[in-house]
Amino acid sequence: MIRSKNYAARYPGWYDWKWQYAHRITSAEEIASFLNMSQAEKKDVEDCLSAFRMAITPYYASLIDSADPEDPLRKVCVPRIQETYPCENDMADPLGEVSDSPVPNIVHRYPDRVLFLTTLCCSTYCRYCTRRRVVGEEDRVITEPVLKKAVAYIRSHSEIRDVLISGGDPLVMRTEKLEHIIRELRAIPHVDIIRIGTRVPVVLPMRITDELLSMLRRYQPIWINTHFAHPREITEESARACAAIVDAGFPLGNQTVLLREINDNAETLKELFLKLVHLRVRPYYLYQCDLSRGIGHFRTTVDAGIDIMHALTGNISGYAVPKFVIDAPGGGGKIPINYDYVISRDEQEVVMENYRGKTYKYPQVL
Ligand SMILES: *Cc1c(COP(=O)(O)O)cnc(C)c1O
Ligand code: SF4
């Protein structure tokens, strides 16, 4: 596999995030030539692109093993014809975000926190994106009137103490634009923590600059959550980006979507989660794949997720084990799904199984 260092020697802009963003692979021609695709494969990509757009940073593309059609990172970002197959149960808005939206770009589902969608752009589009109904439709960053309305909503709801800035990917915005949004939120006294959800450390790690981090430091407390899907995404560059974020004083979490034939086995996820903990990134959620249109081929059974959680729990550090959740279709929110360790429970005792399958009893208070 070609290492990005070689690319860096060839392209002087390689470590400049704006160069990476401007040189994203967005057309069937470019990806076909990059991966030596056949005419038929290229036609499949073209068919997909009529429904959902594609963008891949040169950095992320450089991580793909172009000799392997089954490469997991390729499946993450390069369209496959299955995207165009209609699937039973597909929904345009599987999480019911439209109905939980009191004002545009705000999703208020839980009592004390809101999701704030600030941009529809990402530097690299994940083929399995939940929000593909909107993300990538056009590269749109929140306009001033929409921002004002969203901020006014948060200001008038004193129960909101946690604002999750997401999108799209908020870190593809210019630093000044992002600062403008964060400054508005920080000016609201009841907003306690601000969170940023971003895949930039994985797909555009050069975006994590001192300039960005020193801006964010002025608005603490800020928590950042990133999105690694596979251990091969951990590179020198993405590790550096994570270290810079943590060293700058931001707790860094990670969410991963369980993806068929990409990361749906205990060995791959164990490697990923242990490597993340090594980087001081805390695995936060493992998501069962949603029901968005054209992503049915990424879905695994729920049992596959439960089995993986069972294989990890107890066997590796608790820090390396995320919560496994299903974001319930129709807007029910995230529901934790667990292996059931309780064999029986009555007024006398609780009978339970440990991670090795041995049975133990705990007597109840009588
Ligand atoms: C995931 C999510 C949140 C944040 O939930 P946590 O469990 O606190 O991380 C908030 N609002 C919406 C709509 C969400 O989907
Ligand atoms: S980074 Fe997030 S919002 Fe962007 S395409 Fe991937 S999953 Fe969707």
Coordinates of C-alpha atoms and ligand atoms in Angstrom, one line a residue:
M1 CA 0.0 0.0 0.0
I2 CA 1.2 3.5 -0.8
R3 CA 1.9 5.5 2.3
S4 CA 0.7 9.0 2.4
K5 CA 4.2 10.2 3.0
N6 CA 5.0 9.4 -0.6
Y7 CA 2.0 11.4 -1.7
A8 CA 3.2 14.3 0.6
A9 CA 6.5 14.4 -1.4
R10 CA 4.6 14.6 -4.6
Y11 CA 1.9 17.1 -3.6
P12 CA 3.2 20.1 -1.6
G13 CA -0.3 20.9 -0.3
W14 CA -0.7 17.4 1.2
Y15 CA -0.6 18.6 4.9
D16 CA -2.8 21.6 4.2
W17 CA -6.5 20.8 5.0
K18 CA -7.8 23.4 2.5
W19 CA -5.7 21.7 -0.3
Q20 CA -7.1 18.3 0.8
Y21 CA -10.6 19.7 0.8
A22 CA -10.2 21.4 -2.6
H23 CA -8.8 18.2 -4.2
R24 CA -11.4 15.7 -3.0
I25 CA -12.3 12.9 -5.4
T26 CA -15.9 13.6 -6.4
S27 CA -16.5 12.2 -9.9
A28 CA -16.8 8.7 -11.2
E29 CA -13.9 9.4 -13.6
E30 CA -11.5 10.3 -10.8
I31 CA -12.4 7.3 -8.6
A32 CA -12.4 4.9 -11.6
S33 CA -8.9 6.0 -12.6
F34 CA -7.6 6.0 -9.0
L35 CA -8.8 2.4 -8.3
N36 CA -8.4 1.1 -11.9
M37 CA -12.1 0.3 -12.2
S38 CA -13.6 -1.6 -15.1
Q39 CA -16.2 0.2 -17.3
A40 CA -18.9 -1.7 -15.5
E41 CA -17.7 -0.7 -12.1
K42 CA -17.5 2.9 -13.2
K43 CA -21.0 2.7 -14.5
D44 CA -22.2 1.5 -11.1
V45 CA -20.6 4.4 -9.4
E46 CA -22.2 6.8 -11.9
D47 CA -25.6 5.2 -11.2
C48 CA -25.1 5.7 -7.4
L49 CA -24.0 9.3 -7.9
S50 CA -27.3 10.2 -9.5
A51 CA -28.9 9.5 -6.1
F52 CA -26.2 10.3 -3.5
R53 CA -23.0 12.3 -3.9
M54 CA -19.5 11.2 -3.2
A55 CA -16.4 13.0 -1.9
I56 CA -13.2 11.5 -0.6
T57 CA -10.2 13.4 0.6
P58 CA -6.9 12.5 -1.2
Y59 CA -5.6 11.6 2.3
Y60 CA -8.4 9.1 3.0
A61 CA -8.2 7.7 -0.6
S62 CA -4.5 7.1 0.0
L63 CA -5.4 4.6 2.8
I64 CA -7.5 2.4 0.4
D65 CA -5.8 -0.8 -0.8
S66 CA -6.6 -0.4 -4.5
A67 CA -5.6 -4.0 -5.2
D68 CA -8.4 -5.3 -3.0
P69 CA -12.0 -4.9 -4.1
E70 CA -13.1 -6.0 -0.6
D71 CA -11.0 -3.4 1.2
P72 CA -13.0 -2.2 4.2
L73 CA -12.0 1.5 3.8
R74 CA -13.0 1.3 0.1
K75 CA -16.5 0.1 1.2
V76 CA -16.7 3.0 3.6
C77 CA -16.4 5.7 1.0
V78 CA -16.7 4.3 -2.5
P79 CA -20.3 3.8 -3.8
R80 CA -21.4 0.3 -4.6
I81 CA -24.4 -0.6 -6.8
Q82 CA -26.3 -2.0 -3.8
E83 CA -27.0 1.7 -2.8
T84 CA -29.4 1.9 -5.7
Y85 CA -31.4 -1.3 -4.6
P86 CA -34.6 -0.5 -2.9
C87 CA -34.8 -2.2 0.5
E88 CA -37.8 -3.2 2.6
N89 CA -37.9 -1.0 5.7
D90 CA -35.8 1.8 4.3
M91 CA -36.8 5.2 5.6
A92 CA -35.8 8.7 4.4
D93 CA -35.7 9.9 8.0
P94 CA -35.2 6.8 10.1
L95 CA -34.5 8.7 13.3
G96 CA -37.6 10.9 13.1
E97 CA -35.4 14.0 13.2
V98 CA -37.8 16.0 11.2
S99 CA -40.7 15.6 13.7
D100 CA -38.4 16.4 16.7
S101 CA -37.2 19.6 15.1
P102 CA -38.9 22.6 16.7
V103 CA -36.9 25.1 14.5
P104 CA -34.8 24.3 11.4
N105 CA -31.4 22.6 12.2
I106 CA -32.3 21.8 15.8
V107 CA -33.3 18.3 17.0
H108 CA -34.7 18.4 20.5
R109 CA -35.4 14.9 21.6
Y110 CA -34.0 14.5 25.1
P111 CA -34.8 16.7 28.0
D112 CA -31.5 18.5 28.6
R113 CA -29.7 18.5 25.3
V114 CA -30.1 19.3 21.6
L115 CA -28.5 18.3 18.4
F116 CA -27.6 21.3 16.3
L117 CA -27.0 20.7 12.6
T118 CA -24.6 23.4 11.5
T119 CA -23.6 22.3 8.0
L120 CA -24.5 19.7 5.5
C121 CA -20.9 19.2 4.2
C122 CA -18.4 16.5 5.1
S123 CA -14.9 16.2 3.7
T124 CA -15.5 12.6 3.0
Y125 CA -19.0 11.1 2.7
C126 CA -19.5 7.8 4.5
R127 CA -21.7 5.6 2.3
Y128 CA -23.6 4.4 5.3
C129 CA -24.5 7.9 6.6
T130 CA -27.7 8.1 8.6
R131 CA -28.4 11.6 7.6
R132 CA -27.9 11.0 3.9
R133 CA -31.3 12.5 3.2
V134 CA -29.7 15.9 3.8
V135 CA -26.0 15.5 4.1
G136 CA -24.1 16.2 0.9
E137 CA -27.2 17.4 -1.0
E138 CA -25.4 20.6 -1.5
D139 CA -22.4 22.0 0.3
R140 CA -24.5 24.2 2.6
V141 CA -23.3 25.9 5.8
I142 CA -25.9 27.4 8.1
T143 CA -27.1 30.8 7.2
E144 CA -27.2 33.7 9.6
P145 CA -31.1 33.9 9.9
V146 CA -31.3 30.1 10.6
L147 CA -28.4 30.4 13.1
K148 CA -30.2 33.3 14.9
K149 CA -33.4 31.3 15.2
A150 CA -31.7 28.2 16.5
V151 CA -29.8 30.2 19.1
A152 CA -33.0 32.0 20.1
Y153 CA -34.6 28.6 20.6
I154 CA -31.8 27.4 22.8
R155 CA -31.8 30.6 24.7
S156 CA -35.5 30.4 25.4
H157 CA -35.3 26.8 26.7
S158 CA -33.4 27.0 30.0
E159 CA -33.5 23.2 30.4
I160 CA -31.0 22.8 27.5
R161 CA -27.6 22.4 29.1
D162 CA -25.8 20.5 26.4
V163 CA -25.5 21.4 22.8
L164 CA -24.2 18.9 20.3
I165 CA -22.8 20.6 17.2
S166 CA -23.0 18.2 14.4
G167 CA -23.9 18.0 10.7
G168 CA -22.4 17.2 8.3
D169 CA -19.1 17.8 9.8
P170 CA -18.7 21.1 11.7
L171 CA -15.0 21.1 11.5
V172 CA -15.1 21.6 7.7
M173 CA -16.3 25.1 8.3
R174 CA -13.8 27.9 8.4
T175 CA -12.5 28.5 11.9
E176 CA -14.1 32.0 12.0
K177 CA -17.5 30.7 11.1
L178 CA -17.3 27.9 13.7
E179 CA -16.2 30.4 16.3
H180 CA -19.1 32.6 15.5
I181 CA -21.5 29.7 16.2
I182 CA -19.7 28.6 19.4
R183 CA -19.5 32.2 20.7
E184 CA -23.3 32.6 20.3
L185 CA -23.9 29.3 22.2
R186 CA -21.4 30.2 25.0
A187 CA -23.2 33.5 25.5
I188 CA -26.2 31.6 26.8
P189 CA -25.8 31.1 30.5
H190 CA -27.6 27.8 30.8
V191 CA -25.6 26.1 28.1
D192 CA -23.1 24.1 30.2
I193 CA -21.3 21.9 27.8
I194 CA -20.8 22.1 24.1
R195 CA -20.0 19.0 22.1
I196 CA -18.6 18.7 18.6
G197 CA -19.2 15.6 16.5
T198 CA -16.7 15.3 13.8
R199 CA -15.0 12.7 11.5
V200 CA -12.3 15.1 10.6
P201 CA -9.6 13.4 12.7
V202 CA -10.1 10.3 10.6
V203 CA -10.7 11.6 7.1
L204 CA -9.0 15.0 7.2
P205 CA -6.6 15.0 10.2
M206 CA -4.7 18.0 8.9
R207 CA -7.7 20.1 9.9
I208 CA -6.7 19.7 13.5
T209 CA -4.5 22.7 13.6
D210 CA -3.1 24.8 16.5
E211 CA -5.2 27.7 15.2
L212 CA -8.4 25.6 15.5
L213 CA -7.5 24.2 18.9
S214 CA -6.6 27.5 20.4
M215 CA -9.9 29.0 19.2
L216 CA -11.8 26.2 20.8
R217 CA -9.9 26.5 24.1
R218 CA -11.5 29.9 24.6
Y219 CA -14.9 28.2 24.9
Q220 CA -14.4 25.4 27.3
P221 CA -15.9 23.1 28.4
I222 CA -16.0 21.4 25.0
W223 CA -16.2 17.7 24.5
I224 CA -15.3 16.2 21.1
N225 CA -16.6 13.0 19.6
T226 CA -15.0 11.4 16.5
H227 CA -15.9 8.5 14.3
F228 CA -13.4 5.8 13.6
A229 CA -14.9 2.7 11.9
H230 CA -11.9 0.5 11.3
P231 CA -8.4 0.0 12.8
R232 CA -6.8 0.8 9.5
E233 CA -8.0 4.4 9.9
I234 CA -5.6 4.7 12.7
T235 CA -2.5 6.2 11.0
E236 CA 0.4 8.4 12.0
E237 CA -1.7 11.4 10.9
S238 CA -5.0 10.5 12.6
A239 CA -3.1 9.5 15.8
R240 CA -1.4 12.9 15.7
A241 CA -4.8 14.7 15.3
C242 CA -6.2 12.8 18.3
A243 CA -3.2 13.5 20.5
A244 CA -3.4 17.2 19.6
I245 CA -7.1 17.3 20.6
V246 CA -6.5 15.5 23.9
D247 CA -3.3 17.5 24.7
A248 CA -5.2 20.7 24.1
G249 CA -7.6 19.7 26.9
F250 CA -10.7 18.3 25.2
P251 CA -12.0 14.9 26.2
L252 CA -12.3 12.8 23.0
G253 CA -14.8 10.1 22.5
N254 CA -15.6 7.9 19.5
Q255 CA -18.6 6.4 17.9
T256 CA -18.6 3.5 15.5
V257 CA -21.3 2.1 13.3
L258 CA -21.4 -1.7 13.1
L259 CA -21.0 -2.4 9.4
R260 CA -21.4 -5.7 7.6
E261 CA -18.2 -7.1 6.2
I262 CA -16.3 -4.0 7.4
N263 CA -16.0 -4.2 11.1
D264 CA -18.7 -6.8 12.2
N265 CA -16.5 -9.1 14.1
A266 CA -15.0 -9.1 17.6
E267 CA -11.3 -9.2 16.5
T268 CA -11.6 -6.1 14.3
L269 CA -13.5 -4.1 16.9
K270 CA -11.3 -5.2 19.7
E271 CA -8.3 -4.0 17.8
L272 CA -10.0 -0.7 17.0
F273 CA -11.2 0.0 20.5
L274 CA -7.8 -1.0 22.2
K275 CA -6.0 1.3 19.7
L276 CA -8.4 4.1 20.4
V277 CA -7.8 3.8 24.2
H278 CA -4.1 3.8 23.5
L279 CA -4.6 7.2 21.7
R280 CA -6.7 8.3 24.8
V281 CA -9.9 8.2 22.8
R282 CA -12.8 6.7 24.7
P283 CA -15.1 4.4 22.7
Y284 CA -18.5 5.9 23.5
Y285 CA -21.2 4.3 21.3
L286 CA -21.3 1.3 18.9
Y287 CA -24.4 1.8 16.7
Q288 CA -26.6 -0.7 15.1
C289 CA -26.8 0.5 11.5
D290 CA -29.9 2.6 10.8
L291 CA -32.6 2.2 8.1
S292 CA -31.6 5.1 5.8
R293 CA -32.2 4.6 2.1
G294 CA -29.6 2.6 0.2
I295 CA -27.6 1.4 3.1
G296 CA -29.3 -2.0 3.7
H297 CA -26.2 -3.8 2.5
F298 CA -24.3 -2.4 5.6
R299 CA -26.8 -3.8 8.1
T300 CA -25.9 -6.7 10.3
T301 CA -28.2 -8.6 12.6
V302 CA -28.7 -7.2 16.1
D303 CA -27.5 -10.5 17.4
A304 CA -24.1 -10.0 15.7
G305 CA -23.7 -6.8 17.7
I306 CA -24.8 -8.5 21.0
D307 CA -22.3 -11.3 20.4
I308 CA -19.5 -8.9 19.8
M309 CA -20.3 -7.0 22.9
H310 CA -20.4 -10.2 24.9
A311 CA -17.0 -11.2 23.4
L312 CA -15.4 -7.9 24.5
T313 CA -17.0 -7.2 27.9
G314 CA -14.8 -8.5 30.7
N315 CA -12.1 -9.6 28.3
I316 CA -10.6 -6.1 27.7
S317 CA -10.5 -2.9 29.7
G318 CA -13.9 -1.5 30.5
Y319 CA -12.6 1.8 28.9
A320 CA -12.3 0.0 25.6
V321 CA -15.9 -1.2 25.6
P322 CA -18.5 1.2 24.2
K323 CA -22.3 1.1 24.8
F324 CA -24.1 -0.8 22.0
V325 CA -27.2 1.1 21.0
I326 CA -30.0 1.1 18.5
D327 CA -31.2 4.6 17.6
A328 CA -34.9 3.5 17.5
P329 CA -36.6 4.1 14.2
G330 CA -39.3 6.7 14.4
G331 CA -37.5 8.9 16.9
G332 CA -37.3 6.8 20.0
G333 CA -33.7 7.8 20.7
K334 CA -30.8 5.6 21.5
I335 CA -31.7 2.4 23.4
P336 CA -28.9 0.4 25.0
I337 CA -28.9 -3.3 23.8
N338 CA -27.1 -5.7 26.1
Y339 CA -26.2 -9.3 26.4
D340 CA -28.5 -10.5 29.3
Y341 CA -26.3 -11.5 32.2
V342 CA -29.2 -12.0 34.5
I343 CA -30.4 -15.6 34.5
S344 CA -33.2 -15.0 37.0
R345 CA -34.3 -12.5 39.6
D346 CA -36.8 -12.8 42.3
E347 CA -37.3 -11.5 45.9
Q348 CA -34.7 -14.0 47.2
E349 CA -31.8 -13.6 44.9
V350 CA -30.4 -12.6 41.5
V351 CA -28.8 -15.4 39.5
M352 CA -26.3 -14.2 37.0
E353 CA -23.7 -15.2 34.6
N354 CA -20.2 -13.7 34.4
Y355 CA -18.3 -12.9 31.3
R356 CA -16.9 -16.4 31.2
G357 CA -20.4 -18.0 31.5
K358 CA -20.0 -19.1 35.1
T359 CA -23.1 -18.7 37.3
Y360 CA -23.2 -16.6 40.5
K361 CA -25.8 -15.7 43.0
Y362 CA -26.5 -12.4 44.8
P363 CA -28.9 -12.6 47.8
Q364 CA -31.5 -9.8 47.9
V365 CA -32.1 -7.6 50.9
L366 CA -35.0 -9.3 52.7
Ligands
LIG1 C1 -27.4 11.2 20.0 C2 -28.2 12.3 20.2 C3 -27.9 13.2 21.3 C4 -26.8 13.0 22.3 O1 -27.1 11.8 23.1 P1 -26.1 11.3 24.2 O2 -26.6 10.0 24.6 O3 -26.2 12.3 25.3 O4 -24.7 11.3 23.6 C5 -28.8 14.3 21.5 N1 -29.8 14.5 20.6 C6 -30.1 13.7 19.6 C7 -31.2 14.0 18.7 C8 -29.3 12.6 19.4 O5 -29.5 11.8 18.3
SF4_2 S1 -19.0 12.1 8.6 FE1 -21.0 11.7 9.7 S2 -22.4 13.2 8.7 FE2 -20.6 13.0 7.3 S3 -21.1 11.4 5.9 FE3 -20.0 10.4 7.6 S4 -21.6 9.7 8.9 FE4 -22.6 11.2 7.6

